[in-house]
Tab-separated table of C-alpha atoms and ligand atoms in Angstrom:
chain	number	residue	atom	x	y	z
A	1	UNK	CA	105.790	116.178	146.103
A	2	UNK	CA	103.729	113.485	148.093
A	3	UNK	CA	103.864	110.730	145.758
A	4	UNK	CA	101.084	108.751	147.432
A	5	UNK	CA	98.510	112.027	146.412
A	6	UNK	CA	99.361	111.908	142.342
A	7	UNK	CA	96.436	109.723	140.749
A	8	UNK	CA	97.665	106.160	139.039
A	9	UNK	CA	98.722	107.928	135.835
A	10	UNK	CA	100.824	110.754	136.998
A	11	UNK	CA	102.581	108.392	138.961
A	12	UNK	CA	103.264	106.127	136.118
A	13	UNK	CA	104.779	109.053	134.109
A	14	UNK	CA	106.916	109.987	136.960
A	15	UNK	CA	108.229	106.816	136.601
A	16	UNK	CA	108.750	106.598	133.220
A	17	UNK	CA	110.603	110.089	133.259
A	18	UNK	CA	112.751	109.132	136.058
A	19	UNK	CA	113.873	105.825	134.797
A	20	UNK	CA	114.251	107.260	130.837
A	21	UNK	CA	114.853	111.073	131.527
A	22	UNK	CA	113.083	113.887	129.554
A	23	UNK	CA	112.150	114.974	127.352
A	24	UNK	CA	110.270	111.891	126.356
A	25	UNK	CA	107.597	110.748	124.439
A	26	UNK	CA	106.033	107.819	125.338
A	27	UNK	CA	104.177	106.006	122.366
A	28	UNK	CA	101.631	103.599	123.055
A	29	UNK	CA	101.123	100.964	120.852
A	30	UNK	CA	97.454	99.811	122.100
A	31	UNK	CA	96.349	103.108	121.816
A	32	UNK	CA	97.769	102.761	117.759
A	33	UNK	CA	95.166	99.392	117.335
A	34	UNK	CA	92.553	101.074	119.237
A	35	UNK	CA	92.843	103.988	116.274
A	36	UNK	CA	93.024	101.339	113.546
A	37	UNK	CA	90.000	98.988	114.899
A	38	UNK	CA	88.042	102.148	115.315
A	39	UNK	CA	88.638	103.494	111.949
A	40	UNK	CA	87.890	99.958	110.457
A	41	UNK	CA	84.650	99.764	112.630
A	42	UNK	CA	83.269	102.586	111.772
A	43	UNK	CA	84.498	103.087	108.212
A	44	UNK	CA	84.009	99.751	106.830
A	45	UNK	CA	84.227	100.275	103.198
A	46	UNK	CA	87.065	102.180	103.366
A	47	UNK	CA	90.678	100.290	103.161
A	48	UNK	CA	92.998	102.807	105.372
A	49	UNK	CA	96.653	104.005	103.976
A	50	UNK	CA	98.646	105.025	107.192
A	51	UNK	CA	99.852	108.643	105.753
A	52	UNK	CA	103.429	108.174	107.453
A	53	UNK	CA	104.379	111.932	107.388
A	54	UNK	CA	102.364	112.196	110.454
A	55	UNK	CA	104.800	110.379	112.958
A	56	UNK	CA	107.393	108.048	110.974
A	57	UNK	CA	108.468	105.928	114.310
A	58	UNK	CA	109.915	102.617	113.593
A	59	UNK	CA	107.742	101.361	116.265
A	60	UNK	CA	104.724	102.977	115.036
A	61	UNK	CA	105.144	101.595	111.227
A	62	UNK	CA	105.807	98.081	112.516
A	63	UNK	CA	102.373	98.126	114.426
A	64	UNK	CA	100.301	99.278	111.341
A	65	UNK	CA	102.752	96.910	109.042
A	66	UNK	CA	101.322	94.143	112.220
A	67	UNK	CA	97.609	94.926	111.896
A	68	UNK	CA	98.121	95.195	108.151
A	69	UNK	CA	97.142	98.597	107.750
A	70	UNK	CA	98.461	99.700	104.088
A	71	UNK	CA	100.620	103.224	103.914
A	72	UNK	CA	100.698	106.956	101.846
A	73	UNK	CA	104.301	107.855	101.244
A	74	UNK	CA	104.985	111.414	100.324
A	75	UNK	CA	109.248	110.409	99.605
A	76	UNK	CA	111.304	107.935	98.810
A	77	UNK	CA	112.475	107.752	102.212
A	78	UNK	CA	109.114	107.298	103.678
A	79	UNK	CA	108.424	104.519	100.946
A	80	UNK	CA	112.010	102.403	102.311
A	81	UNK	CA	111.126	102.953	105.283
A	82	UNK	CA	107.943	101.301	105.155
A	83	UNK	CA	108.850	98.425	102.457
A	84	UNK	CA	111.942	97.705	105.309
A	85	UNK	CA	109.468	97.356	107.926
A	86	UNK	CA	107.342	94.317	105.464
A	87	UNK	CA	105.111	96.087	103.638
A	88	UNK	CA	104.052	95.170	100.277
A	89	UNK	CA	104.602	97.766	97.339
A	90	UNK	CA	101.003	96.614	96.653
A	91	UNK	CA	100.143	98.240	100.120
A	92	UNK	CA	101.961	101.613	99.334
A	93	UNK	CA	100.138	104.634	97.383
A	94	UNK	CA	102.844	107.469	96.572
A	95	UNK	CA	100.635	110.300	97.092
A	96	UNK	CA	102.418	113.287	96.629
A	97	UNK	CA	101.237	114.956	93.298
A	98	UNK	CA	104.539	116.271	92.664
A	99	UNK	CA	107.659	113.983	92.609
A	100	UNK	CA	111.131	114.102	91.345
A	101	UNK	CA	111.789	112.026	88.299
A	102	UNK	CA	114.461	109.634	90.104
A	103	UNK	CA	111.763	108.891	92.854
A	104	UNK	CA	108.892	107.773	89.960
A	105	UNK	CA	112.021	105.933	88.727
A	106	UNK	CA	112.730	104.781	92.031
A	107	UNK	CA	108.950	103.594	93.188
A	108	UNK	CA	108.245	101.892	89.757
A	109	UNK	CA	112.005	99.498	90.163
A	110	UNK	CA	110.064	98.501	93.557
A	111	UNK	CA	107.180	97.964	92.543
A	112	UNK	CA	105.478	100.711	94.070
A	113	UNK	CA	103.166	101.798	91.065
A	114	UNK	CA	100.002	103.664	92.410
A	115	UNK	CA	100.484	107.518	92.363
A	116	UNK	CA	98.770	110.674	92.239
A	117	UNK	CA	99.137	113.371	90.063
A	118	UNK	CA	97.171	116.783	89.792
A	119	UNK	CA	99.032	118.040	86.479
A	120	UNK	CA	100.041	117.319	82.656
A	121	UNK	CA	103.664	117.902	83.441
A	122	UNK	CA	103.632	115.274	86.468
A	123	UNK	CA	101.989	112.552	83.581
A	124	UNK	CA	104.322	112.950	81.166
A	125	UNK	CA	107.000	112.293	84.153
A	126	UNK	CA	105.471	109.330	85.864
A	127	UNK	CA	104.641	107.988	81.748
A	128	UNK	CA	107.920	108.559	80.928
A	129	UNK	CA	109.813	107.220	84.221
A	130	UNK	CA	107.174	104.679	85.416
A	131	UNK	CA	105.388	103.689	81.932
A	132	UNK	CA	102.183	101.874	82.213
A	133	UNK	CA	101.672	103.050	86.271
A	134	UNK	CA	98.127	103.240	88.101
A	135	UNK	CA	97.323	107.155	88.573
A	136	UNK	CA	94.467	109.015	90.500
A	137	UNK	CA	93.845	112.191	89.549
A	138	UNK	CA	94.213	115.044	92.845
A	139	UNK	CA	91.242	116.945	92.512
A	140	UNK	CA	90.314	120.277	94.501
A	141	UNK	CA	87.602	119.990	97.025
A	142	UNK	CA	86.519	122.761	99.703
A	143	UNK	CA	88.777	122.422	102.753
A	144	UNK	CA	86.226	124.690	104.928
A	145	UNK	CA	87.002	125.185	108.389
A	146	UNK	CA	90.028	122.448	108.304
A	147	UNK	CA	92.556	123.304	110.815
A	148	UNK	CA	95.607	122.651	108.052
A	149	UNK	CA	94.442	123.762	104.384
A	150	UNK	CA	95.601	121.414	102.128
A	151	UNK	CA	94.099	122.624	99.106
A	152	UNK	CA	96.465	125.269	98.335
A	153	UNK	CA	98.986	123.708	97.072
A	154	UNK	CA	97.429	120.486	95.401
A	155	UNK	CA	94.610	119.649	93.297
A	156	UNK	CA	93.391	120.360	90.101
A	157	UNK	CA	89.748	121.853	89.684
A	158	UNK	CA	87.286	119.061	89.578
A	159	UNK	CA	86.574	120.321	85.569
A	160	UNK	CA	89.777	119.428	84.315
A	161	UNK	CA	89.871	115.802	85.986
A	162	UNK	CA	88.700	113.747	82.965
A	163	UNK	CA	90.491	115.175	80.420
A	164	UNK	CA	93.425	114.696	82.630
A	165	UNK	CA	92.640	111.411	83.022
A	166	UNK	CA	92.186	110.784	79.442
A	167	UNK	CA	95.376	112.414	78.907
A	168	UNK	CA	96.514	109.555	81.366
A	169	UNK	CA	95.032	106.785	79.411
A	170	UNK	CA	96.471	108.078	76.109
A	171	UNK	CA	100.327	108.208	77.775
A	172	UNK	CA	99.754	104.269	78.107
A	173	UNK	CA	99.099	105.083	82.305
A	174	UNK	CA	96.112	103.558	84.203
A	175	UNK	CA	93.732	106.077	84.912
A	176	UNK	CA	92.022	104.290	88.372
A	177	UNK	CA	90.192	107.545	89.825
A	178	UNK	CA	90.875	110.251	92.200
A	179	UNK	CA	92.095	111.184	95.132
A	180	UNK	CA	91.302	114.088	97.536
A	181	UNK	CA	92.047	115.635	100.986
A	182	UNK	CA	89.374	118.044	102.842
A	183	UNK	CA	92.118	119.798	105.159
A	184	UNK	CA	93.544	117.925	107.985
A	185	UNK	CA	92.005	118.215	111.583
A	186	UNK	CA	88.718	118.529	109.834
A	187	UNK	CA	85.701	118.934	112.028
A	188	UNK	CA	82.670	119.166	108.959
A	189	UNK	CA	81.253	116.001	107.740
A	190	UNK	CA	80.167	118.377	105.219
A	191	UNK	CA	83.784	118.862	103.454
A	192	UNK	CA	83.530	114.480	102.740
A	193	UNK	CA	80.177	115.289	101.591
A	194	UNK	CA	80.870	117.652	99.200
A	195	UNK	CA	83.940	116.039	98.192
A	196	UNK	CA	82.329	112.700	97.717
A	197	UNK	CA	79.396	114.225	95.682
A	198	UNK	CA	82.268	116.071	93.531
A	199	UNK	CA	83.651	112.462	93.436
A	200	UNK	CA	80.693	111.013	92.104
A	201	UNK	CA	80.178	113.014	89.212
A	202	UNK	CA	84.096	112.844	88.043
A	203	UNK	CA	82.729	108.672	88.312
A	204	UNK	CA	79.137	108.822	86.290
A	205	UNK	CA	81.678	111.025	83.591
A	206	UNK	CA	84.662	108.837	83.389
A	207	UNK	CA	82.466	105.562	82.928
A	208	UNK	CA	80.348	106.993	80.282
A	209	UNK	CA	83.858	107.944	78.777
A	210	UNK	CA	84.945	104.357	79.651
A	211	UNK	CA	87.534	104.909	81.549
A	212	UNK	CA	88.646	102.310	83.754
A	213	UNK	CA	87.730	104.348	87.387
A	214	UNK	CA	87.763	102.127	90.160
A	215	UNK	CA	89.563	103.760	93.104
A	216	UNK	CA	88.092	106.736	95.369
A	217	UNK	CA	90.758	107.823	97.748
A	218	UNK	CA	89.379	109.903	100.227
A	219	UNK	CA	92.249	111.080	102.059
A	220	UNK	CA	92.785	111.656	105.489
A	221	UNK	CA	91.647	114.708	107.750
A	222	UNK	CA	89.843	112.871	110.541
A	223	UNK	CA	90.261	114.800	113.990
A	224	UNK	CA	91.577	114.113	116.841
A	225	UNK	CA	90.599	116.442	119.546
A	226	UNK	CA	93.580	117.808	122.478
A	227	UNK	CA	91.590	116.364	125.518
A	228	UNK	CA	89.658	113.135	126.063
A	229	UNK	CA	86.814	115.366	128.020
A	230	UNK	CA	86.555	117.150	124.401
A	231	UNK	CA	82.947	115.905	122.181
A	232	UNK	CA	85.240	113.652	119.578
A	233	UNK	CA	83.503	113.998	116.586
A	234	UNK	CA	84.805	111.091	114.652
A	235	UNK	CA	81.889	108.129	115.331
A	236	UNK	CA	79.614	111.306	113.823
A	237	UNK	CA	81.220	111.821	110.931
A	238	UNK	CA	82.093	108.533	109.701
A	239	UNK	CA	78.528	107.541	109.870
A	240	UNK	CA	77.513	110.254	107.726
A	241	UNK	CA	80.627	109.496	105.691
A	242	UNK	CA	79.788	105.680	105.114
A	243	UNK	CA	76.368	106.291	104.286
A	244	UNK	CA	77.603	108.901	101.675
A	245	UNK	CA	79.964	106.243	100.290
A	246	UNK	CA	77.468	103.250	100.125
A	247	UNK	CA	74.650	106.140	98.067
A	248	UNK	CA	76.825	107.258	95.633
A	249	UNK	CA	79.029	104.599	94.629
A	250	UNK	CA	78.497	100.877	93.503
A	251	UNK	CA	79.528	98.355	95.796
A	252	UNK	CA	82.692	97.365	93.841
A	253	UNK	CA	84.032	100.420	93.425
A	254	UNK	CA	87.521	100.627	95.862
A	255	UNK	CA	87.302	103.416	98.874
A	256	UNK	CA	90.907	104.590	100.093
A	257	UNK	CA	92.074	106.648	102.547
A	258	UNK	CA	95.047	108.111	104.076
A	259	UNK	CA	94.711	109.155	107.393
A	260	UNK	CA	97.484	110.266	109.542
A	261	UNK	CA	96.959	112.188	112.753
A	262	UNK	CA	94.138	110.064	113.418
A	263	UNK	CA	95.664	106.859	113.866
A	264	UNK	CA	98.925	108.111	115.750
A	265	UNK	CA	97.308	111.597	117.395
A	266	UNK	CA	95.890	110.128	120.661
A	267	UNK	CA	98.989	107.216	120.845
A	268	UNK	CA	101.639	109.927	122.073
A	269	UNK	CA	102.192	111.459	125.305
A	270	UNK	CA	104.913	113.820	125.932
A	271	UNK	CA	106.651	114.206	129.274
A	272	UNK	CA	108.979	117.210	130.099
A	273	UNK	CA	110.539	118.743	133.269
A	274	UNK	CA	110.887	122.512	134.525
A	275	UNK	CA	114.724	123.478	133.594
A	276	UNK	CA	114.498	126.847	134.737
A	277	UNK	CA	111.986	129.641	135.758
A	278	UNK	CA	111.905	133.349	136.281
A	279	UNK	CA	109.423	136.396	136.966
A	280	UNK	CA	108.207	137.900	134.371
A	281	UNK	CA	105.257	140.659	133.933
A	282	UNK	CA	104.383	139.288	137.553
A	283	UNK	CA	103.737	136.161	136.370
A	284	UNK	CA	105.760	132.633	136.642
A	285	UNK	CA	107.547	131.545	133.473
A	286	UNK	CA	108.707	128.115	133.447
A	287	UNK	CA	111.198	127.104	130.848
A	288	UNK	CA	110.609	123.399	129.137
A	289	UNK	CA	113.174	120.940	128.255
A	290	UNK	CA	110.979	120.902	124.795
A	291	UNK	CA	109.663	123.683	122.756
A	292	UNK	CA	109.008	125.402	119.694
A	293	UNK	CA	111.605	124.217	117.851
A	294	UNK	CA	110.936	120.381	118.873
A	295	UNK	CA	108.000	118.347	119.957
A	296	UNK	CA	105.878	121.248	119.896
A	297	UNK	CA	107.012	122.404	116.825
A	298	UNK	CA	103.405	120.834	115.862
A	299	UNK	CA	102.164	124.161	117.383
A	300	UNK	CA	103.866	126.195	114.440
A	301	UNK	CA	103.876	123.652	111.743
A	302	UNK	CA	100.448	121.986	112.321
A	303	UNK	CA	98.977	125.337	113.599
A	304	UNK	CA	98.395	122.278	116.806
A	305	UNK	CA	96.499	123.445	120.449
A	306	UNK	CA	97.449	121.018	123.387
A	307	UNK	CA	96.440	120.781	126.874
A	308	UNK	CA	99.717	121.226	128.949
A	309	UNK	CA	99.137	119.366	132.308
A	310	UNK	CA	101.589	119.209	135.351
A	311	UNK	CA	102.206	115.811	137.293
A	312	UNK	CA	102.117	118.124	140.019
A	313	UNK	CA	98.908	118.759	141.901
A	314	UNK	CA	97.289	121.718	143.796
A	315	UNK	CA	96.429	125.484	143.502
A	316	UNK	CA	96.613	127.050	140.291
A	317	UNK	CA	97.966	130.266	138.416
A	318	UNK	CA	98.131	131.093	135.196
A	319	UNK	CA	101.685	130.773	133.787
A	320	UNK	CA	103.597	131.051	131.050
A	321	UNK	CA	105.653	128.162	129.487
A	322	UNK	CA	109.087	128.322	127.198
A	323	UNK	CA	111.270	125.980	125.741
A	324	UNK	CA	114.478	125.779	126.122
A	325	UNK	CA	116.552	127.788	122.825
A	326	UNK	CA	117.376	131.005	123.030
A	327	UNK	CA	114.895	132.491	120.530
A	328	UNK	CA	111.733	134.470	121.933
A	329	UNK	CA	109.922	132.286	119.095
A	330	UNK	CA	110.404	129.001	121.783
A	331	UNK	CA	107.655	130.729	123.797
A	332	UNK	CA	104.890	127.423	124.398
A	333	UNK	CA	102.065	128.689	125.796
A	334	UNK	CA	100.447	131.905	127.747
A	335	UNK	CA	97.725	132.362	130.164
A	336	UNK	CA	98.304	128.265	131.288
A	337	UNK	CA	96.328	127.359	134.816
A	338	UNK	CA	99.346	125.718	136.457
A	339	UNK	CA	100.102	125.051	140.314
A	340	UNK	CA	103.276	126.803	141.521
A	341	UNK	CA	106.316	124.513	139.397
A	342	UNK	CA	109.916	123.990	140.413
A	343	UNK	CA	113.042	123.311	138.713
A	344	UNK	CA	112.826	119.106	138.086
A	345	UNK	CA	108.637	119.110	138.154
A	346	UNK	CA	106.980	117.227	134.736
A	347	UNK	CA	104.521	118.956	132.654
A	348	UNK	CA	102.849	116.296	130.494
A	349	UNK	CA	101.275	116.549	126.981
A	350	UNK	CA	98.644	113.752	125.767
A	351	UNK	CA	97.030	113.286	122.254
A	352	UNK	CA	100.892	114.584	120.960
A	353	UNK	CA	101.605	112.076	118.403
A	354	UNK	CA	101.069	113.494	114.951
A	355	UNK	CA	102.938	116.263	112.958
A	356	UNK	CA	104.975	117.011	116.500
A	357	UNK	CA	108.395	114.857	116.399
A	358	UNK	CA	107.758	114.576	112.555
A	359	UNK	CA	109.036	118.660	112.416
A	360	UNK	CA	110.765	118.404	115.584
A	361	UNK	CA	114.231	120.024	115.485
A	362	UNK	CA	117.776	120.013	117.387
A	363	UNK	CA	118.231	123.525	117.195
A	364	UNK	CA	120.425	124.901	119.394
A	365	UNK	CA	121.550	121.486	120.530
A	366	UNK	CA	118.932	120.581	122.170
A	367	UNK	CA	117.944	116.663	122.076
A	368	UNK	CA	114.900	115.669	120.472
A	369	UNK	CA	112.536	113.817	122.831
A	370	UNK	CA	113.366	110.415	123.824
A	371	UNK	CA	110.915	107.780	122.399
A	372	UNK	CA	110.256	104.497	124.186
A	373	UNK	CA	107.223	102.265	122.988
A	374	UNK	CA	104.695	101.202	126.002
A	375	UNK	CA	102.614	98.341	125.336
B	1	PLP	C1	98.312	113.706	100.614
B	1	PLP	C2	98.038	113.584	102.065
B	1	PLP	N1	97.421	112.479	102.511
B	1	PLP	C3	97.159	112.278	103.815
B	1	PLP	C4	97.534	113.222	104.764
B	1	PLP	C5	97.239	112.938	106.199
B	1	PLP	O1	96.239	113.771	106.661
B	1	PLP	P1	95.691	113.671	108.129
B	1	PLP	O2	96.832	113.640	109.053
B	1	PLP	O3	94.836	114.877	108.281
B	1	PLP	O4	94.869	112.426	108.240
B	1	PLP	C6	98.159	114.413	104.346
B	1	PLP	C7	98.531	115.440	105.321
B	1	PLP	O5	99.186	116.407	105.053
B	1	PLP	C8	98.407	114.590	102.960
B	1	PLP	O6	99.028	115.684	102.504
């Protein structure tokens, strides 16, 4: 490959792969504080809550601990890991409606005492376990069009939120609002809409009932798109979102959120090498050092579409790409332009960072990508 021909970035992950091997991811932590100052800029009202699940990285909590972003744990292990890295239990919603007894136990002995819930069975747990703890109530709101549903599982229909908050209040809990999520990878400004209208009528209700509702958590679901040549959507629809937020709710009342992909998407870029290829239909396979069943696991688990580039430049064919296991599952990608790839050439991945090392696997014994943190 004539080095001198690769443009200033390709050469710089050449480097990187040949001083740290592959696979690796390389994680940049500017790209993290862009995420966070854009979020802030654009969503002023809103106070973000880094959902860790997306991409737990040491490296990647310590920044948003640094720029004092506040965090959504889903586990107890996601709530250590962020209290070890200097967070606050004040910081620290545990937003997973459904938790096991010794973690409400667990959160309330550190402190940790805002929680959602989306069920009578999960009150009389968190009343019992964490007595006298802040709760938001998980309501159902359309998730239309969202890449991941996430209201299959979670949330209670918007009719039975006060009288589960009441329930709340009569357990000796703090009923403080609601939560919701409108699917993650979410491309309509029009699921926050309806959400926050939803949201606003749960809020006239519980004040006339005097309940003490002063949190809106508006969870995450803001996109991230697979290319930077893509329209990013984002600037769009957190103008119509802010607007939304400032019409229907009184200035004091506390806007949440918990986004994940968006603030650690765009920060990752994967880097792995050609380890084998073969004929096959009469087209060129080329097998991955990462697959299916690791860094692109995102593809299964987070239903994810990336833009597979090679560090190598010229004519193109379409290909076909496969990880390295031995299960026909750790098939990548089909019908990929790529120029003609040898055993030792990098094919690149940006805009990788969320949901894709979180599920990654060792299946097989194969390593999980090597991380290393770039400025
Ligand atoms: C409760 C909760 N909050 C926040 C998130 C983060 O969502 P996103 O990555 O779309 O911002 C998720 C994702 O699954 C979630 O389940």
């Amino acid at each position: 490959m004539a080095k001198h021909r690769l443009s200033a970035e390709k050469r710089r992950l050449l480097d990187f792969a040949r001083k740290e091997g592959t696979p690796l991811v390389l994680i940049s932590r500017d790209a993290l504080r862009r995420q966070v100052a854009r979020f802030r800029k654009r969503l002023p009202r809103v106070v973000p809550h880094y959902a860790i699940k997306a991409n737990s990285h040491p490296e990647i909590v310590a920044t948003m601990v640094a720029e004092g972003v506040n965090f959504d744990v889903a586990s107890i292990a996601e709530m250590t890991a962020v209290l070890d890295a200097g967070a606050k239990p004040e910081q620290i919603i545990f937003a997973n409606t459904i938790k096991p007894v010794d973690s409400i136990r667990q959160a309330a002995a550190r402190g940790v005492d805002l929680m959602t819930f989306d069920n009578e069975c999960e009150l009389d747990k968190i009343a019992e376990h964490a007595p006298g703890a802040r709760v938001l109530v998980r309501i159902c709101v359309p998730n239309i069009g969202s890449i991941v549903e996430l209201g299959l599982k979670f949330g209670v229909d918007p009719s039975d939120a006060i009288s589960l908050l009441i329930k709340a209040y009569k357990l000796g809990l703090r009923p403080m609002g609601l939560s919701f999520h409108v699917g993650s990878q979410c491309l309509r400004a029009e699921n926050y809409i309806e959400a926050l209208e939803i949201a606003s009528i749960i809020a006239r209700d519980a004040k006339l009932k005097q309940l003490p509702f002063e949190i809106v958590d508006i969870g995450g679901g803001f996109p991230v798109m697979k290319s930077a040549d893509e329209e990013d959507p984002f600037d769009r629809m957190a103008a119509v979102v802010s607007a939304e937020l400032d019409r229907l709710f009184e200035p004091n009342l506390r806007i949440i959120a918990e986004p994940g992909r968006f603030f650690v998407g765009p920060a990752v870029t994967l880097i792995t090498s050609v380890v084998g290829k073969a004929i096959r239909e009469n087209k060129n396979w080329y097998y991955l050092d990462d697959g299916v069943y690791g860094t692109l696991s995102a593809q299964v688990f987070d239903h994810a579409k990336f833009d597979f580039q090679s560090v190598r430049d010229g004519a193109t064919r379409l290909c076909t790409l496969a990880g390295p296991t031995c299960d026909s599952f750790d098939i990548i990608a089909r019908g990929v332009e790529m120029p003609e790839l040898d055993v030792g050439d990098l094919v690149y991945v940006e805009r990788i960072g969320a949901y894709s090392t979180a599920s990654a696997t060792t299946f097989n014994g194969m390593p999980a990508a090597k991380a290393v943190v770039i400025p």
